[in-house]
Short mmCIF file of C-alpha atoms and ligand atoms in Angstrom, two decimals:
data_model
loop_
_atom_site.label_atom_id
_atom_site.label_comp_id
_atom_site.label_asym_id
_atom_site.label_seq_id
_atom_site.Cartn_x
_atom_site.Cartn_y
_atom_site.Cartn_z
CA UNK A 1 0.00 0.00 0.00
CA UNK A 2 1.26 3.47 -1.18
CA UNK A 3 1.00 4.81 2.36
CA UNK A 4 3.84 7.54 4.25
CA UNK A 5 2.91 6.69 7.56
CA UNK A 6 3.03 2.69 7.16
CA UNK A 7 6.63 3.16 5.26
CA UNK A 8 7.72 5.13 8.43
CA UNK A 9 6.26 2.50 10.39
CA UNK A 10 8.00 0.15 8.63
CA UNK A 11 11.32 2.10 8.89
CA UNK A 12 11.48 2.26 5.20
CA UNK A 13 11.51 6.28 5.36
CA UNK A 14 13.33 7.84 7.93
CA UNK A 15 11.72 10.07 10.99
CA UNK A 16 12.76 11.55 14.15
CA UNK A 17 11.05 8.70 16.59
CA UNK A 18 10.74 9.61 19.87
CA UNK A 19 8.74 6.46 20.81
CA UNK A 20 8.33 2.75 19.66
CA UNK A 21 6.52 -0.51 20.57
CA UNK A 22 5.36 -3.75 18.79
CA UNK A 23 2.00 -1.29 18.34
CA UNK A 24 2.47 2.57 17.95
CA UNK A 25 4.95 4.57 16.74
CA UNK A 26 5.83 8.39 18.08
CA UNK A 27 7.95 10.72 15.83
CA UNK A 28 8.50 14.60 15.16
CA UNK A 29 6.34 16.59 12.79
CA UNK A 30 8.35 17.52 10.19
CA UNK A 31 6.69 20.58 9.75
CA UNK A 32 6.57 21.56 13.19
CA UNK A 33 3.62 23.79 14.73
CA UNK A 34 4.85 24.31 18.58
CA UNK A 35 8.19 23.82 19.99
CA UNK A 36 6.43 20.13 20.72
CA UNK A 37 4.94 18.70 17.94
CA UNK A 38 5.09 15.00 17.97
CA UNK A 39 2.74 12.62 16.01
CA UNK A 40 1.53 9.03 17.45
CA UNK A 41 0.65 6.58 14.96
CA UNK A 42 -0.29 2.93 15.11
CA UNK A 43 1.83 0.27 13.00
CA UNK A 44 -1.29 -0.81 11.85
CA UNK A 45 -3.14 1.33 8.81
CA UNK A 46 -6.37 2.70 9.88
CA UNK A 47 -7.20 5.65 7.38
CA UNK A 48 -8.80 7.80 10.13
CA UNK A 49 -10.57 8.26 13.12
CA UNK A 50 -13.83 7.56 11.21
CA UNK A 51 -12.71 3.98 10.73
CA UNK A 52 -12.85 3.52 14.61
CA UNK A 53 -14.95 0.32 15.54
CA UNK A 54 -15.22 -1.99 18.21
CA UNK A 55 -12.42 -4.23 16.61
CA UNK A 56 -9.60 -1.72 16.57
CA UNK A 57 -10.20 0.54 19.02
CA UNK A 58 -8.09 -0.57 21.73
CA UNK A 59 -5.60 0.81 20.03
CA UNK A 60 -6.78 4.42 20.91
CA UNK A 61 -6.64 3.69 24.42
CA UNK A 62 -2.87 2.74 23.97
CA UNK A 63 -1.91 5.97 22.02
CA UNK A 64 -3.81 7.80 24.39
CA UNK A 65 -1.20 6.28 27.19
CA UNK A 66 1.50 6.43 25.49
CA UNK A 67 0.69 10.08 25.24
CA UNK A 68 0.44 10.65 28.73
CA UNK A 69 3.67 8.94 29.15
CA UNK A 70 5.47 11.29 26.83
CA UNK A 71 3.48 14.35 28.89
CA UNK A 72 5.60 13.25 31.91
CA UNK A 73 8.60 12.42 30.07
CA UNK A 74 8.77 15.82 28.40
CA UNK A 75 7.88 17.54 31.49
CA UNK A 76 4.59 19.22 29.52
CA UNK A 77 3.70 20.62 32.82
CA UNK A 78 1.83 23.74 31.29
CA UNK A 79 -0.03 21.29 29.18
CA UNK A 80 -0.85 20.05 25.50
CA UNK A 81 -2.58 19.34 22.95
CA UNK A 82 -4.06 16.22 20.98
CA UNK A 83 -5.54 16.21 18.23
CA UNK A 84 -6.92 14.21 15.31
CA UNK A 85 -7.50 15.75 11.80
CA UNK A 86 -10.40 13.47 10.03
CA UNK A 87 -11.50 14.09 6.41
CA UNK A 88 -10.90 17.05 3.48
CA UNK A 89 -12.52 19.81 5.94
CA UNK A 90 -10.66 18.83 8.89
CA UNK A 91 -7.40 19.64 6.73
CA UNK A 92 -6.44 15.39 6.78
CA UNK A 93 -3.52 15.40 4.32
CA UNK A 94 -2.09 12.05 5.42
CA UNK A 95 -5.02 9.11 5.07
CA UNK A 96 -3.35 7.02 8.04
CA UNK A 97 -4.42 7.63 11.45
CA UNK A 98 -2.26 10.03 13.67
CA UNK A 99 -2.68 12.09 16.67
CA UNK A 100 -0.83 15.64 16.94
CA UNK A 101 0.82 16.20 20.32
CA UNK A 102 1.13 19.86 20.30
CA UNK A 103 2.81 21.25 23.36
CA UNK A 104 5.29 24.85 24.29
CA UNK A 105 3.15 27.49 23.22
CA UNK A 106 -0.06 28.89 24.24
CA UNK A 107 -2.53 27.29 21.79
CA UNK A 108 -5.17 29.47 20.77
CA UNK A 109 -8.96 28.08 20.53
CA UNK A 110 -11.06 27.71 18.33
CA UNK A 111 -8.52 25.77 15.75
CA UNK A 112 -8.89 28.31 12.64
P1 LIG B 1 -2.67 16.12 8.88
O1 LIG B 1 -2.61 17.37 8.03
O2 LIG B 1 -3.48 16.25 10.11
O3 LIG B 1 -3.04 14.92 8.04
O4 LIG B 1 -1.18 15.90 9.42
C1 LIG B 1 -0.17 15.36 8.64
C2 LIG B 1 1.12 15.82 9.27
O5 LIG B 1 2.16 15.01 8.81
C3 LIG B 1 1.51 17.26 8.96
O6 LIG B 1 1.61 18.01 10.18
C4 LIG B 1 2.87 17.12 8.27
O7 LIG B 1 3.77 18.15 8.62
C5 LIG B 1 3.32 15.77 8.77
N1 LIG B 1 4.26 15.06 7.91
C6 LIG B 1 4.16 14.86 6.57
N2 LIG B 1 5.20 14.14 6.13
C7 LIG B 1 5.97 13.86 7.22
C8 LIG B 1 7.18 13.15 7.42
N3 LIG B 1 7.83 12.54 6.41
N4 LIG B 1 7.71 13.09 8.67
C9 LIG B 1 7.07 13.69 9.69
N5 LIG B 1 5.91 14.37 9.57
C10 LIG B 1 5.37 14.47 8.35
ZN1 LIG B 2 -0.89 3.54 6.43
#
């Protein structure tokens, strides 16, 4: 499958990880938004969060952990972030699941 996020999954294109397990994989945005801006991904393609059902969801639970791990490993004290972007108005650009971890900066809300 012609996907970005399963090749750097796979290892077969590069990125800055900053976590890994048999499941998820954490890395830097390449294009970064805040000082922190790390994206969690499962190994395993899911296209979005609208293809969320009761066979893969456990997964969710483990990025969601793995994210609060990285809180306290970063120190992300003042808070951050996480985010999903799902579908064309959403601004999805990337059709494999992934949660931004946006943290450093005062983030301003409602997302433009
Ligand atoms: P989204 O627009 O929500 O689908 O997010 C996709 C994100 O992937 C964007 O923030 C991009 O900067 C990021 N991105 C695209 N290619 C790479 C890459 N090779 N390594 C790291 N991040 C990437
Ligand atoms: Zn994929």
């Amino acid at each position: 499958m012609d996907c970005l996020f399963c090749k750097i999954a796979a290892g077969e294109i590069p990125s800055a990880k900053v976590y890994e397990d048999d499941k998820v994989l954490a890395f830097k945005d390449i294009e970064p938004q805040a000082p922190f801006h790390v994206l969690i991904i499962p190994k395993e393609h899911i296209a979005s969060a609208g293809e969320i059902n009761s066979d893969n969801s456990g997964i969710v639970a483990h990025i969601f952990e793995v994210t609060a791990a990285l809180a306290k490993e970063h120190n992300l004290t003042d808070g951050f972030r996480l985010v999903t972007n799902c579908g064309v108005q959403a601004g999805q650009t990337v059709q494999h699941l992934h949660f931004h971890m946006l943290a450093g900066r005062n983030l301003g809300w409602p997302p433009g």
